[in-house]
PDB file of C-alpha atoms in Angstrom:
ATOM      1  CA  MET F   1      10.090  43.165  15.796  1.00 75.00           C
ATOM      2  CA  LEU F   2       9.679  40.214  18.176  1.00 90.00           C
ATOM      3  CA  LEU F   3       6.494  39.075  19.878  1.00 95.00           C
ATOM      4  CA  ARG F   4       6.953  37.862  23.440  1.00 96.00           C
ATOM      5  CA  ASN F   5       4.586  34.906  23.147  1.00 98.00           C
ATOM      6  CA  ARG F   6       1.237  33.886  21.684  1.00 98.00           C
ATOM      7  CA  THR F   7      -0.741  35.352  24.585  1.00 97.00           C
ATOM      8  CA  GLU F   8       0.817  38.795  24.170  1.00 97.00           C
ATOM      9  CA  ALA F   9       0.245  38.574  20.421  1.00 97.00           C
ATOM     10  CA  GLY F  10      -3.402  37.732  21.031  1.00 98.00           C
ATOM     11  CA  ARG F  11      -3.814  40.735  23.299  1.00 98.00           C
ATOM     12  CA  GLU F  12      -2.404  43.048  20.640  1.00 97.00           C
ATOM     13  CA  LEU F  13      -4.784  41.642  18.044  1.00 97.00           C
ATOM     14  CA  ALA F  14      -7.661  41.820  20.515  1.00 97.00           C
ATOM     15  CA  VAL F  15      -7.181  45.563  20.947  1.00 97.00           C
ATOM     16  CA  ARG F  16      -7.528  46.094  17.222  1.00 95.00           C
ATOM     17  CA  LEU F  17     -10.561  43.826  16.856  1.00 97.00           C
ATOM     18  CA  ALA F  18     -12.301  45.219  19.933  1.00 96.00           C
ATOM     19  CA  GLY F  19     -11.933  48.686  18.436  1.00 93.00           C
ATOM     20  CA  ARG F  20     -13.663  47.466  15.308  1.00 91.00           C
ATOM     21  CA  GLN F  21     -16.432  45.989  17.416  1.00 93.00           C
ATOM     22  CA  ARG F  22     -16.992  49.272  19.281  1.00 91.00           C
ATOM     23  CA  GLU F  23     -17.325  51.041  15.940  1.00 90.00           C
ATOM     24  CA  GLY F  24     -20.240  48.776  15.044  1.00 86.00           C
ATOM     25  CA  GLY F  25     -18.394  46.026  13.185  1.00 84.00           C
ATOM     26  CA  LEU F  26     -18.057  42.316  13.969  1.00 90.00           C
ATOM     27  CA  THR F  27     -21.746  41.536  14.304  1.00 87.00           C
ATOM     28  CA  ASP F  28     -22.416  38.609  16.664  1.00 94.00           C
ATOM     29  CA  PRO F  29     -18.834  37.286  16.412  1.00 96.00           C
ATOM     30  CA  VAL F  30     -17.601  33.725  16.800  1.00 97.00           C
ATOM     31  CA  VAL F  31     -13.872  33.042  17.170  1.00 98.00           C
ATOM     32  CA  LEU F  32     -12.459  29.874  15.586  1.00 98.00           C
ATOM     33  CA  ALA F  33      -8.858  29.019  16.426  1.00 98.00           C
ATOM     34  CA  LEU F  34      -6.554  26.861  14.326  1.00 97.00           C
ATOM     35  CA  PRO F  35      -5.061  24.428  16.831  1.00 96.00           C
ATOM     36  CA  ARG F  36      -2.793  24.098  18.333  1.00 95.00           C
ATOM     37  CA  GLY F  37      -0.782  27.308  18.119  1.00 97.00           C
ATOM     38  CA  GLY F  38      -3.722  29.539  17.273  1.00 98.00           C
ATOM     39  CA  VAL F  39      -5.649  28.712  20.445  1.00 98.00           C
ATOM     40  CA  PRO F  40      -3.744  30.873  22.989  1.00 98.00           C
ATOM     41  CA  VAL F  41      -3.923  33.763  20.522  1.00 98.00           C
ATOM     42  CA  ALA F  42      -7.649  33.278  20.042  1.00 98.00           C
ATOM     43  CA  VAL F  43      -8.374  33.023  23.777  1.00 98.00           C
ATOM     44  CA  GLU F  44      -7.434  36.695  24.202  1.00 97.00           C
ATOM     45  CA  ILE F  45      -9.499  37.769  21.201  1.00 98.00           C
ATOM     46  CA  ALA F  46     -12.611  35.850  22.251  1.00 97.00           C
ATOM     47  CA  GLU F  47     -12.429  37.324  25.754  1.00 96.00           C
ATOM     48  CA  ALA F  48     -12.057  40.870  24.446  1.00 96.00           C
ATOM     49  CA  LEU F  49     -14.983  40.470  22.052  1.00 96.00           C
ATOM     50  CA  GLY F  50     -17.193  38.595  24.514  1.00 95.00           C
ATOM     51  CA  ALA F  51     -17.449  35.932  21.830  1.00 95.00           C
ATOM     52  CA  PRO F  52     -17.639  32.145  21.991  1.00 95.00           C
ATOM     53  CA  LEU F  53     -14.415  30.299  21.204  1.00 97.00           C
ATOM     54  CA  ASP F  54     -14.093  27.036  19.311  1.00 97.00           C
ATOM     55  CA  VAL F  55     -11.594  25.348  17.016  1.00 97.00           C
ATOM     56  CA  LEU F  56     -11.369  24.751  13.297  1.00 96.00           C
ATOM     57  CA  VAL F  57      -9.030  21.787  12.930  1.00 96.00           C
ATOM     58  CA  VAL F  58      -6.808  21.768   9.859  1.00 96.00           C
ATOM     59  CA  ARG F  59      -4.062  19.296   9.005  1.00 95.00           C
ATOM     60  CA  LYS F  60      -1.067  19.951   6.823  1.00 92.00           C
ATOM     61  CA  ILE F  61      -0.412  17.490   3.997  1.00 95.00           C
ATOM     62  CA  GLY F  62       3.322  16.854   3.956  1.00 90.00           C
ATOM     63  CA  ALA F  63       5.456  15.650   1.071  1.00 88.00           C
ATOM     64  CA  PRO F  64       6.077  11.852   1.209  1.00 87.00           C
ATOM     65  CA  PHE F  65       9.844  12.331   1.462  1.00 87.00           C
ATOM     66  CA  ASN F  66       9.629  15.238   3.938  1.00 85.00           C
ATOM     67  CA  PRO F  67       6.479  15.408   6.117  1.00 83.00           C
ATOM     68  CA  GLU F  68       7.465  18.865   7.370  1.00 78.00           C
ATOM     69  CA  LEU F  69       7.264  20.264   3.849  1.00 82.00           C
ATOM     70  CA  GLY F  70       3.614  21.243   3.414  1.00 84.00           C
ATOM     71  CA  VAL F  71       2.165  20.759  -0.044  1.00 91.00           C
ATOM     72  CA  GLY F  72      -1.472  21.140   0.946  1.00 94.00           C
ATOM     73  CA  ALA F  73      -3.982  20.989   3.784  1.00 96.00           C
ATOM     74  CA  VAL F  74      -7.298  19.408   4.681  1.00 96.00           C
ATOM     75  CA  ALA F  75     -10.104  20.782   6.864  1.00 93.00           C
ATOM     76  CA  GLY F  76     -13.226  18.901   7.936  1.00 83.00           C
ATOM     77  CA  ASP F  77     -14.609  16.647   5.236  1.00 81.00           C
ATOM     78  CA  ALA F  78     -13.841  19.100   2.439  1.00 84.00           C
ATOM     79  CA  PRO F  79     -11.566  18.031  -0.434  1.00 89.00           C
ATOM     80  CA  PRO F  80      -7.878  18.717   0.172  1.00 94.00           C
ATOM     81  CA  LEU F  81      -6.472  22.053  -0.906  1.00 95.00           C
ATOM     82  CA  TYR F  82      -3.095  21.781  -2.643  1.00 94.00           C
ATOM     83  CA  ASP F  83      -0.368  24.243  -3.444  1.00 89.00           C
ATOM     84  CA  GLU F  84      -0.316  23.476  -7.150  1.00 88.00           C
ATOM     85  CA  ARG F  85       2.974  25.264  -7.713  1.00 87.00           C
ATOM     86  CA  THR F  86       4.704  23.161  -5.047  1.00 87.00           C
ATOM     87  CA  LEU F  87       3.199  19.952  -6.414  1.00 92.00           C
ATOM     88  CA  ALA F  88       4.537  20.748  -9.867  1.00 92.00           C
ATOM     89  CA  MET F  89       7.949  21.726  -8.535  1.00 91.00           C
ATOM     90  CA  LEU F  90       8.239  18.434  -6.623  1.00 91.00           C
ATOM     91  CA  ASP F  91       6.683  16.353  -9.430  1.00 93.00           C
ATOM     92  CA  LEU F  92       3.942  15.120  -7.100  1.00 92.00           C
ATOM     93  CA  THR F  93       0.390  14.088  -8.005  1.00 90.00           C
ATOM     94  CA  GLU F  94      -2.727  14.155  -5.867  1.00 90.00           C
ATOM     95  CA  ASP F  95      -3.107  10.379  -6.294  1.00 90.00           C
ATOM     96  CA  ARG F  96       0.318   9.804  -4.790  1.00 91.00           C
ATOM     97  CA  LEU F  97      -0.688  11.842  -1.748  1.00 93.00           C
ATOM     98  CA  GLY F  98      -3.863   9.820  -1.134  1.00 92.00           C
ATOM     99  CA  PRO F  99      -2.460   7.747   1.781  1.00 92.00           C
ATOM    100  CA  THR F 100      -1.091  10.877   3.441  1.00 93.00           C
ATOM    101  CA  VAL F 101      -4.446  12.619   3.126  1.00 94.00           C
ATOM    102  CA  ALA F 102      -6.216   9.614   4.683  1.00 94.00           C
ATOM    103  CA  ARG F 103      -3.846   9.613   7.671  1.00 94.00           C
ATOM    104  CA  GLU F 104      -4.177  13.347   8.205  1.00 95.00           C
ATOM    105  CA  ARG F 105      -7.971  13.228   8.007  1.00 94.00           C
ATOM    106  CA  THR F 106      -8.016  10.479  10.633  1.00 95.00           C
ATOM    107  CA  GLU F 107      -5.835  12.616  12.910  1.00 95.00           C
ATOM    108  CA  LEU F 108      -8.050  15.625  12.159  1.00 95.00           C
ATOM    109  CA  HIS F 109     -11.161  13.800  13.372  1.00 94.00           C
ATOM    110  CA  ARG F 110      -9.296  12.530  16.447  1.00 95.00           C
ATOM    111  CA  ARG F 111      -8.404  16.074  17.395  1.00 96.00           C
ATOM    112  CA  GLU F 112     -11.917  17.362  16.727  1.00 95.00           C
ATOM    113  CA  ASP F 113     -13.313  14.713  19.084  1.00 95.00           C
ATOM    114  CA  LEU F 114     -10.679  15.464  21.709  1.00 96.00           C
ATOM    115  CA  TYR F 115     -11.016  19.244  21.611  1.00 96.00           C
ATOM    116  CA  ARG F 116     -14.808  19.397  21.381  1.00 91.00           C
ATOM    117  CA  GLY F 117     -15.677  16.395  23.541  1.00 88.00           C
ATOM    118  CA  GLY F 118     -18.372  15.296  21.118  1.00 87.00           C
ATOM    119  CA  ARG F 119     -19.950  18.720  20.711  1.00 90.00           C
ATOM    120  CA  PRO F 120     -20.863  19.764  17.165  1.00 90.00           C
ATOM    121  CA  MET F 121     -19.290  22.641  15.307  1.00 89.00           C
ATOM    122  CA  PRO F 122     -21.009  25.883  16.392  1.00 90.00           C
ATOM    123  CA  ASP F 123     -23.665  27.336  14.122  1.00 94.00           C
ATOM    124  CA  VAL F 124     -22.058  30.386  12.544  1.00 96.00           C
ATOM    125  CA  HIS F 125     -24.655  31.037   9.848  1.00 96.00           C
ATOM    126  CA  GLY F 126     -25.155  34.785   9.460  1.00 96.00           C
ATOM    127  CA  ARG F 127     -22.513  35.647  12.063  1.00 97.00           C
ATOM    128  CA  THR F 128     -19.055  37.216  11.870  1.00 97.00           C
ATOM    129  CA  VAL F 129     -16.434  34.476  12.027  1.00 98.00           C
ATOM    130  CA  VAL F 130     -12.922  35.413  13.118  1.00 98.00           C
ATOM    131  CA  VAL F 131     -10.450  32.664  12.232  1.00 98.00           C
ATOM    132  CA  VAL F 132      -7.237  32.942  14.255  1.00 98.00           C
ATOM    133  CA  ASP F 133      -3.762  31.434  13.935  1.00 98.00           C
ATOM    134  CA  ASP F 134      -0.372  32.337  15.407  1.00 97.00           C
ATOM    135  CA  GLY F 135       1.042  33.271  12.007  1.00 96.00           C
ATOM    136  CA  LEU F 136       1.096  32.634   8.286  1.00 95.00           C
ATOM    137  CA  ALA F 137       4.136  31.361   6.404  1.00 90.00           C
ATOM    138  CA  THR F 138       2.828  29.742   3.203  1.00 88.00           C
ATOM    139  CA  GLY F 139      -0.839  30.245   4.098  1.00 92.00           C
ATOM    140  CA  VAL F 140      -2.033  26.897   2.747  1.00 92.00           C
ATOM    141  CA  THR F 141      -3.531  25.674   6.033  1.00 94.00           C
ATOM    142  CA  ALA F 142      -5.266  29.002   6.600  1.00 96.00           C
ATOM    143  CA  ARG F 143      -6.709  28.914   3.086  1.00 96.00           C
ATOM    144  CA  ALA F 144      -8.121  25.431   3.687  1.00 96.00           C
ATOM    145  CA  ALA F 145      -9.602  26.601   6.990  1.00 96.00           C
ATOM    146  CA  LEU F 146     -11.210  29.652   5.415  1.00 97.00           C
ATOM    147  CA  ARG F 147     -12.770  27.616   2.620  1.00 95.00           C
ATOM    148  CA  SER F 148     -14.199  25.227   5.201  1.00 94.00           C
ATOM    149  CA  ALA F 149     -15.547  28.129   7.265  1.00 95.00           C
ATOM    150  CA  ARG F 150     -17.008  29.782   4.166  1.00 95.00           C
ATOM    151  CA  GLY F 151     -19.105  26.680   3.628  1.00 93.00           C
ATOM    152  CA  LEU F 152     -20.818  27.344   6.971  1.00 94.00           C
ATOM    153  CA  GLU F 153     -22.293  30.554   5.482  1.00 96.00           C
ATOM    154  CA  PRO F 154     -21.063  33.257   7.862  1.00 97.00           C
ATOM    155  CA  ALA F 155     -22.103  36.842   7.249  1.00 96.00           C
ATOM    156  CA  GLU F 156     -18.441  37.899   7.295  1.00 96.00           C
ATOM    157  CA  LEU F 157     -15.204  35.914   7.367  1.00 97.00           C
ATOM    158  CA  ILE F 158     -12.123  37.517   8.918  1.00 97.00           C
ATOM    159  CA  MET F 159      -8.652  36.028   9.289  1.00 98.00           C
ATOM    160  CA  ALA F 160      -6.598  37.441  12.164  1.00 98.00           C
ATOM    161  CA  VAL F 161      -2.916  36.689  12.755  1.00 98.00           C
ATOM    162  CA  PRO F 162      -0.085  38.419  14.620  1.00 98.00           C
ATOM    163  CA  VAL F 163       2.509  37.921  11.880  1.00 97.00           C
ATOM    164  CA  CYS F 164       2.527  36.846   8.246  1.00 96.00           C
ATOM    165  CA  SER F 165       4.610  36.755   5.116  1.00 94.00           C
ATOM    166  CA  ARG F 166       3.688  39.065   2.259  1.00 95.00           C
ATOM    167  CA  GLU F 167       3.126  36.099  -0.053  1.00 93.00           C
ATOM    168  CA  ALA F 168       0.780  34.380   2.395  1.00 93.00           C
ATOM    169  CA  ALA F 169      -1.095  37.637   2.979  1.00 96.00           C
ATOM    170  CA  GLU F 170      -1.892  37.888  -0.719  1.00 96.00           C
ATOM    171  CA  LEU F 171      -3.135  34.301  -0.957  1.00 94.00           C
ATOM    172  CA  VAL F 172      -5.065  34.256   2.307  1.00 96.00           C
ATOM    173  CA  GLY F 173      -6.491  37.716   1.759  1.00 95.00           C
ATOM    174  CA  ALA F 174      -8.168  36.429  -1.387  1.00 96.00           C
ATOM    175  CA  GLU F 175     -10.027  33.790   0.658  1.00 96.00           C
ATOM    176  CA  ALA F 176     -11.197  36.017   3.521  1.00 97.00           C
ATOM    177  CA  ASP F 177     -13.399  39.078   3.500  1.00 97.00           C
ATOM    178  CA  GLU F 178     -10.624  40.729   5.463  1.00 96.00           C
ATOM    179  CA  LEU F 179      -7.161  39.786   6.698  1.00 97.00           C
ATOM    180  CA  ILE F 180      -5.987  41.502   9.878  1.00 97.00           C
ATOM    181  CA  TRP F 181      -2.323  41.270  10.842  1.00 96.00           C
ATOM    182  CA  LEU F 182       0.041  43.100  13.176  1.00 96.00           C
ATOM    183  CA  HIS F 183       3.388  42.563  11.487  1.00 95.00           C
ATOM    184  CA  GLN F 184       4.510  41.611   7.991  1.00 95.00           C
ATOM    185  CA  PRO F 185       8.316  41.422   8.224  1.00 93.00           C
ATOM    186  CA  ARG F 186      10.685  40.887   5.337  1.00 90.00           C
ATOM    187  CA  PRO F 187      12.485  38.616   4.784  1.00 90.00           C
ATOM    188  CA  PHE F 188      10.214  35.953   6.256  1.00 91.00           C
ATOM    189  CA  SER F 189      11.333  32.348   6.703  1.00 87.00           C
ATOM    190  CA  SER F 190       9.147  30.958   9.507  1.00 90.00           C
ATOM    191  CA  VAL F 191       6.498  32.029  12.010  1.00 94.00           C
ATOM    192  CA  GLY F 192       8.527  30.940  15.030  1.00 94.00           C
ATOM    193  CA  GLN F 193      11.417  33.294  14.301  1.00 95.00           C
ATOM    194  CA  TRP F 194       9.211  36.253  15.231  1.00 95.00           C
ATOM    195  CA  TYR F 195       8.415  34.989  18.742  1.00 97.00           C
ATOM    196  CA  LEU F 196      10.713  34.985  21.772  1.00 96.00           C
ATOM    197  CA  ASP F 197       8.680  32.077  23.177  1.00 97.00           C
ATOM    198  CA  PHE F 198       7.311  29.717  20.541  1.00 96.00           C
ATOM    199  CA  ASP F 199       7.073  26.487  22.540  1.00 96.00           C
ATOM    200  CA  GLN F 200       4.730  23.847  21.181  1.00 95.00           C
ATOM    201  CA  VAL F 201       1.180  23.909  22.546  1.00 97.00           C
ATOM    202  CA  SER F 202       0.011  20.499  23.778  1.00 97.00           C
ATOM    203  CA  ASP F 203      -3.365  18.820  23.335  1.00 96.00           C
ATOM    204  CA  ASP F 204      -3.916  19.066  27.085  1.00 97.00           C
ATOM    205  CA  GLU F 205      -3.313  22.820  26.989  1.00 97.00           C
ATOM    206  CA  VAL F 206      -5.767  23.227  24.117  1.00 97.00           C
ATOM    207  CA  VAL F 207      -8.466  21.303  25.995  1.00 97.00           C
ATOM    208  CA  ARG F 208      -7.805  23.310  29.162  1.00 97.00           C
ATOM    209  CA  MET F 209      -8.046  26.654  27.354  1.00 97.00           C
ATOM    210  CA  LEU F 210     -11.236  25.691  25.519  1.00 96.00           C
ATOM    211  CA  THR F 211     -12.843  24.410  28.725  1.00 95.00           C
ATOM    212  CA  ALA F 212     -11.995  27.653  30.527  1.00 95.00           C
ATOM    213  CA  ALA F 213     -13.353  29.727  27.619  1.00 92.00           C
ATOM    214  CA  ARG F 214     -16.653  27.833  27.659  1.00 89.00           C
ATOM    215  CA  ALA F 215     -16.941  28.356  31.427  1.00 89.00           C
ATOM    216  CA  ASP F 216     -16.324  32.082  30.979  1.00 83.00           C
ATOM    217  CA  ALA F 217     -18.997  32.196  28.260  1.00 79.00           C
ATOM    218  CA  ARG F 218     -21.482  30.506  30.570  1.00 79.00           C
ATOM    219  CA  ASP F 219     -20.652  32.997  33.308  1.00 78.00           C
ATOM    220  CA  ARG F 220     -21.187  35.905  30.920  1.00 73.00           C
ATOM    221  CA  GLY F 221     -24.523  34.435  29.898  1.00 70.00           C
ATOM    222  CA  SER F 222     -25.609  34.084  33.521  1.00 64.00           C
ATOM    223  CA  SER F 223     -24.598  37.679  34.232  1.00 61.00           C
ATOM    224  CA  ASP F 224     -26.535  38.913  31.204  1.00 64.00           C
ATOM    225  CA  ASP F 225     -29.621  36.977  32.301  1.00 62.00           C
ATOM    226  CA  GLY F 226     -29.325  38.482  35.775  1.00 57.00           C
TER     227      GLY F 226
END
């Protein structure tokens, strides 16, 4: 099983979610993408659902000796979420990670400002929120995102991903009302191995996709009014 790219993966997920919507589910949906990789996936889902698209920025907390090794994540102004088992295995404490958390939160706010252009987070109270990423390996960033989204009091909280590990599915599924995935291959070492094209998504691409999605939403609103 190989996905061609994030756009194709988003279209496959969109078919499944649109079917749910036609059956009477997904009341008044809002799609929140985890940037950067989750945005091209979410674009296809938001279009299929006729739903607004925005971002939920999450930053991985890396180990001091290896920033690529995620030991936790932070979303918004919520307290960091740590993988306690990894902390214990690496003999790390939350206090030791304080400087890393501060740097990641600063970068998180920079990206929020860049992607939203000063606009506030959308009001999702009482609505169905679909959180989207391009895949789940450990699931720690998705868990932090879902906890942040849960604090906004949605009526229903769904996590949608094209591919995930079985371990991440168990952890993330406990945070969401429902986890929707296309593929759960074993063995699973990384998200990128299941894509033919897994090039990095740039900030400029994220801004462009979000701007286009907002324009499409305005056009839909004008058509509905007419």
